[in-house]
Coordinates of C-alpha atoms in Angstrom, one line a residue:
Chain A
X1 CA -1.0 -25.7 -8.6
X2 CA -0.7 -26.0 -4.8
X3 CA -0.6 -29.8 -5.3
X4 CA 2.0 -29.6 -8.0
X5 CA 4.3 -27.8 -5.7
X6 CA 4.0 -30.4 -2.9
X7 CA 3.9 -33.4 -5.1
X8 CA 7.6 -34.3 -5.3
X9 CA 8.0 -33.9 -1.6
X10 CA 4.9 -35.9 -0.8
X11 CA 6.1 -38.7 -3.1
X12 CA 9.6 -38.7 -1.4
X13 CA 7.9 -38.8 2.0
X14 CA 5.7 -41.8 1.0
X15 CA 8.5 -43.8 -0.5
X16 CA 11.5 -43.0 1.6
X17 CA 10.0 -42.0 5.0
X18 CA 6.6 -43.6 5.5
X19 CA 7.3 -46.9 3.7
X20 CA 10.5 -47.5 5.8
X21 CA 8.7 -46.7 9.0
X22 CA 6.0 -49.3 8.1
X23 CA 8.6 -51.7 6.9
X24 CA 10.5 -51.4 10.2
X25 CA 7.4 -52.0 12.2
X26 CA 6.4 -55.1 10.2
X27 CA 9.9 -56.4 10.2
X28 CA 9.8 -56.4 14.0
X29 CA 7.2 -59.1 13.8
X30 CA 9.2 -61.2 11.3
X31 CA 12.1 -63.5 11.6
X32 CA 14.8 -61.6 9.7
X33 CA 18.2 -63.1 10.3
X34 CA 21.0 -64.0 7.9
X35 CA 19.4 -67.1 6.6
X36 CA 15.9 -65.7 6.0
X37 CA 17.4 -62.5 4.6
X38 CA 19.4 -64.3 1.9
X39 CA 16.5 -66.6 1.0
X40 CA 14.2 -63.6 0.8
X41 CA 11.2 -65.0 2.8
X42 CA 11.1 -63.5 6.2
X43 CA 8.4 -65.5 8.0
X44 CA 6.0 -63.8 10.5
X45 CA 6.7 -65.1 14.0
X46 CA 4.6 -62.7 16.1
X47 CA 6.2 -61.3 19.2
X48 CA 9.2 -63.5 19.3
X49 CA 11.6 -60.6 18.6
X50 CA 10.1 -58.5 21.3
X51 CA 10.3 -61.4 23.8
X52 CA 13.9 -62.0 22.9
X53 CA 14.8 -58.3 23.4
X54 CA 12.9 -58.0 26.7
X55 CA 14.5 -61.1 28.0
X56 CA 18.0 -59.8 27.3
X57 CA 19.8 -58.2 30.3
X58 CA 21.9 -56.1 27.9
X59 CA 18.7 -54.6 26.6
X60 CA 17.5 -53.5 30.0
X61 CA 20.9 -52.1 30.8
X62 CA 20.7 -50.1 27.6
X63 CA 17.3 -48.8 28.5
X64 CA 18.5 -47.6 31.9
X65 CA 21.7 -46.1 30.4
X66 CA 19.7 -44.4 27.7
X67 CA 17.5 -42.7 30.3
X68 CA 20.5 -41.8 32.5
X69 CA 22.4 -40.5 29.4
X70 CA 19.5 -38.3 28.4
X71 CA 18.9 -37.1 32.0
X72 CA 22.4 -36.0 32.8
X73 CA 23.1 -34.7 29.3
X74 CA 20.1 -32.5 29.3
X75 CA 20.6 -31.4 33.0
X76 CA 24.0 -30.0 32.3
X77 CA 23.4 -28.9 28.7
X78 CA 20.5 -26.8 29.9
X79 CA 22.2 -25.4 33.0
X80 CA 25.3 -24.4 31.1
X81 CA 23.2 -23.0 28.3
X82 CA 21.1 -21.1 30.7
X83 CA 24.0 -19.5 32.6
X84 CA 25.7 -18.6 29.3
X85 CA 22.5 -17.1 28.0
X86 CA 22.2 -14.9 31.1
X87 CA 25.8 -13.7 30.7
X88 CA 25.2 -12.9 27.0
X89 CA 22.2 -10.8 27.8
X90 CA 24.7 -8.0 28.5
X91 CA 26.1 -6.2 25.5
X92 CA 29.9 -6.2 25.4
X93 CA 32.6 -6.1 22.8
X94 CA 33.5 -9.4 21.1
X95 CA 30.0 -10.7 22.0
X96 CA 29.1 -11.8 18.5
X97 CA 32.5 -13.5 18.0
X98 CA 32.2 -15.5 21.2
X99 CA 28.6 -16.4 20.3
X100 CA 29.7 -17.7 16.9
X101 CA 32.6 -19.6 18.3
X102 CA 30.4 -21.2 21.0
X103 CA 28.3 -22.7 18.2
X104 CA 31.2 -24.7 16.8
X105 CA 30.9 -27.8 19.1
X106 CA 27.3 -28.2 18.0
X107 CA 27.6 -27.6 14.3
X108 CA 30.8 -29.7 13.9
X109 CA 30.3 -33.3 12.9
X110 CA 29.8 -35.6 15.9
X111 CA 32.7 -37.7 14.6
X112 CA 35.1 -34.8 15.4
X113 CA 33.8 -34.4 18.9
X114 CA 33.9 -38.2 19.4
X115 CA 37.5 -38.4 18.3
X116 CA 38.5 -35.4 20.4
X117 CA 37.1 -36.9 23.5
X118 CA 38.5 -40.3 22.7
X119 CA 41.9 -38.5 22.8
X120 CA 41.1 -36.4 25.9
X121 CA 40.1 -39.5 27.8
X122 CA 42.9 -41.6 26.5
X123 CA 44.8 -43.3 29.3
X124 CA 47.9 -41.1 28.4
X125 CA 45.7 -38.2 27.3
X126 CA 45.4 -34.6 28.6
X127 CA 42.9 -35.4 31.3
X128 CA 45.2 -37.9 32.9
X129 CA 48.2 -35.6 32.2
X130 CA 46.5 -32.9 34.2
X131 CA 45.6 -35.4 36.9
X132 CA 49.3 -36.3 37.0
X133 CA 50.2 -32.7 37.8
X134 CA 48.1 -32.9 41.0
X135 CA 49.5 -36.4 41.8
X136 CA 46.7 -38.6 40.5
X137 CA 47.5 -41.9 38.8
X138 CA 46.3 -42.6 35.3
X139 CA 42.6 -43.6 35.1
X140 CA 41.6 -45.9 32.2
X141 CA 38.6 -43.8 31.4
X142 CA 37.3 -45.6 28.3
X143 CA 38.5 -49.1 29.2
X144 CA 36.6 -49.2 32.5
X145 CA 32.8 -49.3 32.1
X146 CA 32.3 -47.3 35.4
X147 CA 34.2 -44.4 33.8
X148 CA 33.5 -44.9 30.1
X149 CA 29.7 -44.2 30.5
X150 CA 30.2 -40.8 32.3
X151 CA 32.9 -40.0 29.7
X152 CA 30.4 -40.3 26.9
X153 CA 28.0 -38.1 28.8
X154 CA 30.6 -35.4 29.2
X155 CA 31.3 -35.5 25.5
X156 CA 27.6 -35.3 24.7
X157 CA 27.1 -32.3 27.1
X158 CA 29.9 -30.5 25.2
X159 CA 28.2 -31.2 21.8
X160 CA 24.7 -30.1 23.0
X161 CA 25.2 -27.1 25.2
X162 CA 25.4 -24.6 22.3
X163 CA 21.9 -25.6 21.1
X164 CA 20.4 -25.0 24.6
X165 CA 22.4 -21.8 24.9
X166 CA 21.3 -20.1 21.6
X167 CA 17.6 -21.0 22.0
X168 CA 17.5 -19.8 25.7
X169 CA 19.5 -16.7 24.6
X170 CA 17.0 -15.9 21.9
X171 CA 14.1 -16.6 24.3
X172 CA 15.6 -14.3 27.0
X173 CA 16.1 -11.5 24.4
X174 CA 12.4 -11.6 23.6
X175 CA 11.4 -10.7 27.2
X176 CA 10.6 -7.0 27.2
X177 CA 13.3 -4.9 29.0
X178 CA 10.7 -2.7 30.8
X179 CA 9.6 -5.7 32.8
X180 CA 13.1 -6.0 34.3
X181 CA 13.3 -2.3 34.6
X182 CA 10.1 -2.1 36.6
X183 CA 11.3 -4.9 38.9
X184 CA 14.7 -3.2 39.4
X185 CA 13.0 0.1 40.4
X186 CA 11.0 -1.9 42.9
X187 CA 14.3 -3.0 44.4
X188 CA 14.6 -6.6 43.1
X189 CA 18.1 -7.9 43.0
X190 CA 19.6 -9.5 39.9
X191 CA 19.0 -13.1 41.0
X192 CA 15.5 -12.2 42.2
X193 CA 14.7 -10.9 38.8
X194 CA 16.1 -14.1 37.2
X195 CA 14.0 -16.3 39.4
X196 CA 10.8 -14.2 39.3
X197 CA 10.9 -12.9 35.7
X198 CA 13.3 -14.7 33.5
X199 CA 12.5 -18.3 34.5
X200 CA 8.7 -18.0 34.3
X201 CA 8.6 -15.9 31.1
X202 CA 11.1 -18.3 29.5
X203 CA 8.9 -21.3 30.3
X204 CA 7.5 -21.9 26.7
X205 CA 11.0 -21.8 25.3
X206 CA 12.4 -24.0 28.1
X207 CA 9.7 -26.5 27.4
X208 CA 10.6 -26.6 23.7
X209 CA 14.3 -26.9 24.5
X210 CA 13.8 -29.8 26.9
X211 CA 11.5 -31.6 24.6
X212 CA 13.8 -31.3 21.6
X213 CA 16.7 -32.2 23.9
X214 CA 15.0 -35.4 25.0
X215 CA 14.3 -36.4 21.4
X216 CA 17.8 -35.7 20.2
X217 CA 19.5 -37.3 23.1
X218 CA 17.7 -40.6 22.9
X219 CA 18.7 -40.7 19.2
X220 CA 22.4 -40.2 19.9
X221 CA 24.3 -43.0 18.1
X222 CA 27.6 -41.8 16.4
X223 CA 29.2 -40.4 19.6
X224 CA 28.9 -43.6 21.6
X225 CA 29.5 -45.9 18.7
X226 CA 32.8 -44.1 17.9
X227 CA 33.9 -43.6 21.6
X228 CA 33.2 -47.0 23.0
X229 CA 31.3 -49.0 20.5
X230 CA 29.0 -50.0 23.3
X231 CA 31.9 -51.7 25.1
X232 CA 33.8 -52.7 27.1
X233 CA 31.8 -55.9 27.5
X234 CA 28.5 -54.3 26.3
X235 CA 28.6 -52.0 29.3
X236 CA 28.1 -48.6 27.6
X237 CA 25.3 -49.4 25.1
X238 CA 22.5 -47.0 24.5
X239 CA 19.4 -48.4 22.8
X240 CA 20.6 -46.9 19.5
X241 CA 24.0 -48.6 19.6
X242 CA 22.6 -51.8 20.9
X243 CA 19.9 -51.9 18.1
X244 CA 22.6 -51.2 15.6
X245 CA 24.8 -54.0 16.9
X246 CA 22.0 -56.5 16.9
X247 CA 21.1 -55.5 13.4
X248 CA 24.4 -55.0 11.6
X249 CA 26.9 -57.0 13.7
X250 CA 24.7 -60.0 14.8
X251 CA 22.6 -59.6 11.6
X252 CA 19.3 -60.1 13.4
X253 CA 17.3 -57.4 11.6
X254 CA 14.0 -58.5 13.1
X255 CA 15.1 -58.1 16.7
X256 CA 16.9 -54.8 15.8
X257 CA 13.6 -53.5 14.4
X258 CA 11.8 -54.6 17.6
X259 CA 14.3 -52.6 19.7
X260 CA 13.8 -49.7 17.4
X261 CA 10.1 -49.8 18.0
X262 CA 10.7 -50.0 21.7
X263 CA 13.0 -46.9 21.4
X264 CA 10.2 -44.9 19.9
X265 CA 7.9 -46.0 22.8
X266 CA 10.6 -44.8 25.2
X267 CA 10.8 -41.4 23.6
X268 CA 7.0 -41.0 23.8
X269 CA 7.1 -42.2 27.4
X270 CA 9.8 -39.7 28.4
X271 CA 7.9 -36.8 26.8
X272 CA 4.8 -37.9 28.5
X273 CA 6.6 -38.0 31.9
X274 CA 7.8 -34.4 31.2
X275 CA 4.3 -33.3 30.4
X276 CA 3.0 -34.8 33.6
X277 CA 5.8 -33.3 35.7
X278 CA 4.9 -29.9 34.2
X279 CA 1.3 -30.3 35.0
X280 CA 2.0 -31.4 38.6
Chain B
X1 CA 19.7 -7.2 31.3
X2 CA 23.2 -6.8 32.6
X3 CA 24.1 -9.4 35.3
X4 CA 26.9 -7.3 36.7
X5 CA 25.6 -3.8 36.6
X6 CA 28.4 -2.7 39.0
X7 CA 31.1 -4.2 36.7
X8 CA 32.3 -2.5 33.6
X9 CA 31.7 -4.1 30.3
X10 CA 35.4 -4.9 30.1
X11 CA 35.1 -7.3 33.0
X12 CA 32.1 -9.0 31.3
X13 CA 34.1 -9.2 28.1
X14 CA 37.0 -10.8 30.0
X15 CA 34.7 -13.3 31.7
X16 CA 33.0 -14.2 28.4
X17 CA 36.3 -14.6 26.6
X18 CA 37.7 -16.8 29.3
X19 CA 34.6 -19.0 29.5
X20 CA 34.5 -19.3 25.7
X21 CA 38.2 -20.3 25.7
X22 CA 37.6 -23.0 28.4
X23 CA 34.6 -24.4 26.6
X24 CA 36.5 -24.5 23.3
X25 CA 39.7 -25.9 24.8
X26 CA 39.0 -29.4 23.4
X27 CA 39.5 -27.8 20.0
X28 CA 42.7 -26.3 21.0
X29 CA 43.9 -29.8 21.9
X30 CA 42.9 -31.4 18.6
X31 CA 44.2 -28.5 16.6
X32 CA 47.7 -28.4 18.1
X33 CA 47.7 -32.1 18.7
X34 CA 47.3 -32.6 14.9
X35 CA 50.8 -31.2 14.6
X36 CA 52.4 -33.4 17.3
X37 CA 53.9 -36.8 17.2
X38 CA 52.0 -39.4 19.2
X39 CA 54.9 -39.6 21.6
X40 CA 54.5 -35.9 22.3
X41 CA 50.8 -36.0 22.4
X42 CA 50.7 -38.7 25.1
X43 CA 53.8 -37.7 27.0
X44 CA 53.8 -37.9 30.9
X45 CA 53.6 -34.1 31.1
X46 CA 51.1 -32.2 29.0
X47 CA 52.7 -30.5 26.0
X48 CA 50.9 -27.2 25.1
X49 CA 52.9 -26.3 22.0
X50 CA 54.4 -28.9 19.7
X51 CA 58.2 -28.8 19.9
X52 CA 58.6 -29.9 16.2
X53 CA 55.6 -29.0 14.1
X54 CA 54.8 -32.4 12.5
X55 CA 53.4 -30.9 9.3
X56 CA 53.8 -34.4 7.8
X57 CA 50.7 -35.5 9.8
X58 CA 48.6 -33.2 7.7
X59 CA 50.1 -33.9 4.3
X60 CA 49.9 -37.7 4.8
X61 CA 46.3 -37.4 6.1
X62 CA 45.3 -35.2 3.2
X63 CA 46.7 -37.6 0.6
X64 CA 44.9 -40.5 2.2
X65 CA 41.6 -38.6 2.7
X66 CA 41.3 -36.6 -0.5
X67 CA 39.3 -39.3 -2.4
X68 CA 36.9 -39.5 0.6
X69 CA 36.7 -35.7 0.9
X70 CA 35.6 -35.8 -2.8
X71 CA 32.9 -38.4 -2.0
X72 CA 31.7 -36.3 0.9
X73 CA 31.5 -33.2 -1.2
X74 CA 29.5 -34.9 -3.9
X75 CA 27.1 -36.5 -1.4
X76 CA 26.6 -33.3 0.7
X77 CA 26.2 -30.9 -2.2
X78 CA 23.7 -33.2 -3.9
X79 CA 21.8 -33.8 -0.7
X80 CA 21.7 -30.0 0.0
X81 CA 20.4 -29.1 -3.5
X82 CA 18.0 -32.0 -3.6
X83 CA 16.6 -31.1 -0.2
X84 CA 16.0 -27.5 -1.3
X85 CA 14.4 -28.6 -4.6
X86 CA 11.9 -30.8 -2.7
X87 CA 11.2 -28.6 0.3
X88 CA 11.2 -25.0 -1.0
X89 CA 8.1 -25.3 -3.3
X90 CA 6.4 -27.4 -0.6
X91 CA 7.1 -25.0 2.3
X92 CA 5.7 -22.2 0.1
X93 CA 2.6 -24.1 -1.0
X94 CA 1.8 -25.4 2.5
X95 CA 2.0 -21.8 4.0
X96 CA 0.3 -19.8 1.3
X97 CA -1.6 -22.0 -1.2
X98 CA -3.1 -24.1 1.5
X99 CA -3.4 -27.5 -0.2
X100 CA -5.6 -30.0 1.6
X101 CA -3.7 -32.5 3.8
X102 CA -1.0 -30.0 4.6
X103 CA -1.6 -30.5 8.3
X104 CA -1.1 -34.2 7.9
X105 CA 2.1 -33.7 6.0
X106 CA 3.5 -31.3 8.5
X107 CA 2.6 -33.5 11.5
X108 CA 4.2 -36.5 9.8
X109 CA 7.4 -34.4 9.3
X110 CA 7.4 -33.6 13.0
X111 CA 6.9 -37.2 14.0
X112 CA 9.8 -38.4 11.8
X113 CA 12.0 -36.0 13.8
X114 CA 11.3 -38.1 16.8
X115 CA 12.3 -41.4 15.2
X116 CA 15.8 -42.8 15.8
X117 CA 17.9 -43.3 12.7
X118 CA 17.8 -47.1 13.1
X119 CA 14.1 -47.1 12.1
X120 CA 15.2 -45.9 8.6
X121 CA 18.6 -47.5 8.4
X122 CA 17.4 -51.2 8.5
X123 CA 14.6 -50.9 5.9
X124 CA 16.7 -48.7 3.6
X125 CA 19.6 -51.2 3.8
X126 CA 17.3 -54.2 3.0
X127 CA 15.4 -52.4 0.2
X128 CA 18.5 -50.8 -1.3
X129 CA 20.2 -54.2 -1.3
X130 CA 17.4 -55.6 -3.4
X131 CA 17.4 -52.7 -5.9
X132 CA 21.2 -52.4 -6.1
X133 CA 21.4 -49.0 -4.4
X134 CA 23.8 -50.2 -1.8
X135 CA 27.3 -49.1 -2.5
X136 CA 26.2 -46.2 -4.7
X137 CA 26.6 -42.5 -3.8
X138 CA 23.0 -42.0 -5.2
X139 CA 21.7 -44.4 -2.6
X140 CA 23.6 -42.6 0.2
X141 CA 22.2 -39.3 -1.0
X142 CA 18.6 -40.6 -0.9
X143 CA 19.2 -42.0 2.6
X144 CA 20.7 -38.7 3.8
X145 CA 17.7 -36.9 2.5
X146 CA 15.5 -38.8 4.8
X147 CA 17.3 -36.8 7.6
X148 CA 17.4 -33.5 5.9
X149 CA 13.9 -33.2 4.2
X150 CA 11.7 -33.2 7.4
X151 CA 14.1 -30.9 9.2
X152 CA 14.4 -28.5 6.2
X153 CA 10.7 -28.4 5.6
X154 CA 10.0 -27.4 9.2
X155 CA 12.7 -24.8 9.2
X156 CA 11.8 -23.4 5.8
X157 CA 8.2 -23.1 6.8
X158 CA 9.1 -20.6 9.5
X159 CA 10.7 -18.5 6.8
X160 CA 7.9 -18.8 4.4
X161 CA 5.4 -17.7 7.0
X162 CA 7.2 -14.3 7.1
X163 CA 7.0 -13.9 3.3
X164 CA 5.1 -10.7 2.5
X165 CA 2.5 -12.3 0.3
X166 CA 1.4 -8.9 -1.2
X167 CA 4.6 -9.2 -3.4
X168 CA 3.3 -12.5 -4.8
X169 CA -0.2 -11.1 -5.3
X170 CA 1.3 -8.1 -7.1
X171 CA 3.2 -10.3 -9.5
X172 CA 0.0 -12.4 -10.1
X173 CA -2.0 -9.3 -10.8
X174 CA 0.7 -8.3 -13.3
X175 CA -0.1 -11.5 -15.1
X176 CA 2.7 -13.8 -13.8
X177 CA 1.8 -17.5 -13.3
X178 CA 2.2 -19.0 -9.9
X179 CA 5.3 -20.9 -11.1
X180 CA 6.8 -17.7 -12.4
X181 CA 5.9 -15.8 -9.2
X182 CA 7.6 -18.6 -7.2
X183 CA 10.8 -18.3 -9.1
X184 CA 10.9 -14.5 -9.5
X185 CA 9.5 -13.4 -6.1
X186 CA 9.3 -16.1 -3.5
X187 CA 12.8 -17.6 -3.9
X188 CA 14.7 -14.3 -4.0
X189 CA 12.7 -12.9 -1.0
X190 CA 13.3 -16.0 1.1
X191 CA 17.0 -16.3 0.0
X192 CA 18.4 -16.0 3.6
X193 CA 16.2 -18.9 4.7
X194 CA 17.2 -21.0 1.7
X195 CA 20.8 -20.4 2.4
X196 CA 20.5 -21.3 6.0
X197 CA 18.6 -24.5 5.3
X198 CA 20.9 -25.3 2.4
X199 CA 23.9 -25.0 4.8
X200 CA 22.4 -27.3 7.3
X201 CA 21.3 -29.8 4.6
X202 CA 25.0 -29.8 3.6
X203 CA 26.4 -30.2 7.1
X204 CA 24.1 -33.1 8.1
X205 CA 25.2 -35.5 5.3
X206 CA 28.8 -34.3 5.7
X207 CA 28.9 -35.5 9.3
X208 CA 26.7 -38.6 8.8
X209 CA 28.1 -41.9 9.9
X210 CA 25.3 -44.3 10.4
X211 CA 24.0 -44.3 6.8
X212 CA 27.5 -44.5 5.3
X213 CA 28.5 -47.2 7.7
X214 CA 25.5 -49.3 6.7
X215 CA 25.1 -48.6 3.0
X216 CA 28.7 -48.1 1.7
X217 CA 31.1 -51.0 2.2
X218 CA 33.2 -50.3 -0.9
X219 CA 36.3 -48.5 0.1
X220 CA 36.5 -46.2 -2.9
X221 CA 33.0 -44.8 -2.3
X222 CA 33.3 -44.2 1.4
X223 CA 32.9 -40.7 2.6
X224 CA 35.3 -38.9 4.9
X225 CA 33.6 -39.8 8.2
X226 CA 33.7 -43.5 7.4
X227 CA 37.4 -43.5 6.4
X228 CA 38.2 -41.8 9.8
X229 CA 35.9 -44.2 11.7
X230 CA 37.8 -47.1 10.2
X231 CA 41.1 -45.7 11.4
X232 CA 40.1 -46.5 14.9
X233 CA 40.4 -49.9 16.2
X234 CA 41.9 -52.3 13.7
X235 CA 45.5 -51.8 14.6
X236 CA 45.2 -49.5 17.6
X237 CA 44.6 -45.8 16.9
X238 CA 46.8 -43.9 14.5
X239 CA 46.5 -40.5 16.1
X240 CA 48.9 -38.8 13.7
X241 CA 46.2 -39.5 11.1
X242 CA 43.1 -39.3 13.2
X243 CA 43.6 -35.8 14.6
X244 CA 44.3 -33.9 11.4
X245 CA 41.5 -35.9 9.8
X246 CA 39.1 -34.9 12.6
X247 CA 40.0 -31.2 12.2
X248 CA 39.6 -31.5 8.5
X249 CA 36.1 -33.0 8.9
X250 CA 35.1 -30.0 11.1
X251 CA 36.3 -27.3 8.6
X252 CA 33.1 -26.8 6.6
X253 CA 31.1 -26.4 9.8
X254 CA 33.6 -23.9 11.3
X255 CA 33.7 -21.9 8.0
X256 CA 29.9 -21.8 7.9
X257 CA 29.7 -20.7 11.5
X258 CA 32.2 -17.9 11.1
X259 CA 30.7 -16.8 7.8
X260 CA 27.1 -17.2 8.5
X261 CA 26.5 -17.3 12.3
X262 CA 23.8 -14.6 12.0
X263 CA 21.9 -16.7 9.5
X264 CA 22.3 -19.9 11.6
X265 CA 21.3 -18.2 14.8
X266 CA 18.2 -16.7 13.1
X267 CA 17.3 -20.0 11.5
X268 CA 17.6 -22.2 14.5
X269 CA 15.8 -19.9 16.9
X270 CA 13.0 -19.2 14.5
X271 CA 12.1 -22.9 14.0
X272 CA 12.1 -23.7 17.7
X273 CA 10.5 -20.6 19.1
X274 CA 7.7 -20.2 16.7

């Protein structure tokens, strides 16, 4: 009986999860382009796809941008989430309403957020309209690579802060109040209590939040694909959008699969770095 | 712990409301902007309230989007139900009936959460092309389930762990089969968890772009997100269509958050903290 209960799920996993993962890995060692895809035989050609990806400057730019994108997104998502979580430790009227509303950016489809920020950062959009009030000229946010990349990060921070907020909020709630009370009686100020009690006792939750944040942020695709499409001039690609472009626009599935494998290695590496930083 | 012990709770309320309003201001813009003409939307000076409510934006967007809304509803509902059918018995069995290999299954699910979508998109596109599942809603549902199943199993497992197993044992002692006990006891008791996971398994395909973009090229089968994605770029951006459409896309999520924020909160924090 135990096996009957898990059988459908196991079959699904084997056919639609494990098989594609193995397929993707083997594809990265094959020449899979338009010609070979149509004829059906995708010949093995070793590390050629990996060499092609690693020799491409756009790939390296995408690697650096993926890391920067993850770093700044998580830095701000976590900070905003942490401060909100602190504020919401107090009980006040409308708290549950505010809490529910603050979840909306995170549960809404990414497409909605992407289109909103495409509008906000439009050359004639609200951000420049407000800039105009204080005498700034219009800035072509999404047309200029130097601005387009930070603009996508701002949008991603907005999408991700609620997730950090609710997890840190729940983590803080599970700290027993008498610990704070004891510190307060001993004369610790509010921020001293935050630094000496909240932060250390929240560490397991923070670690989980940061790890999940890293995994989710490296995977971001829709947001950047809709906001900039990796452009202008391939300047705002993340590895996800670059791999997609190589696969579905340039129809080089072998190289796209190789980039996908390299992405997985990057996620592992980033989590390893975090682990080492925590140990140190 | 109250951060501002000296301040009254009314001040804290005011602060929280103002901060919430600021953080949600992008929604204010898209919501009111969906009733503006492009000229008003992108005027030199910011317009906070539309001077003439352009209700036509909405009716035109709705006419154009309805067939795609229907596609999205079909795909999301089927993905959600399918996901629960596959994962509910598994989450129960893995936690209480202890089949061999459950650790491997669970670890594999965790690992797939780390993999970027592109790892699945390319193989599914190639394989589905060969077996004629490209340009079918069924193919898109299967693809979306590769997102929802690992996530749902991990989340449901946390709920199943809290199941009071004595209830199941009592039913077994009374002569019920495992299967009967599962339907009559396990499912009703874990209903809040099933609802939460069901909601998320609906919202994930509802917002999906990458699978629809890769697997559905036939206009009539395209879900809502894809129709809106296509509205950008070809002939500039049609904001009078894009903004109401973007709001429309967010409606299920907003409804679920307002109706079930307690469930969502419990579900998300459970999975990550345990």
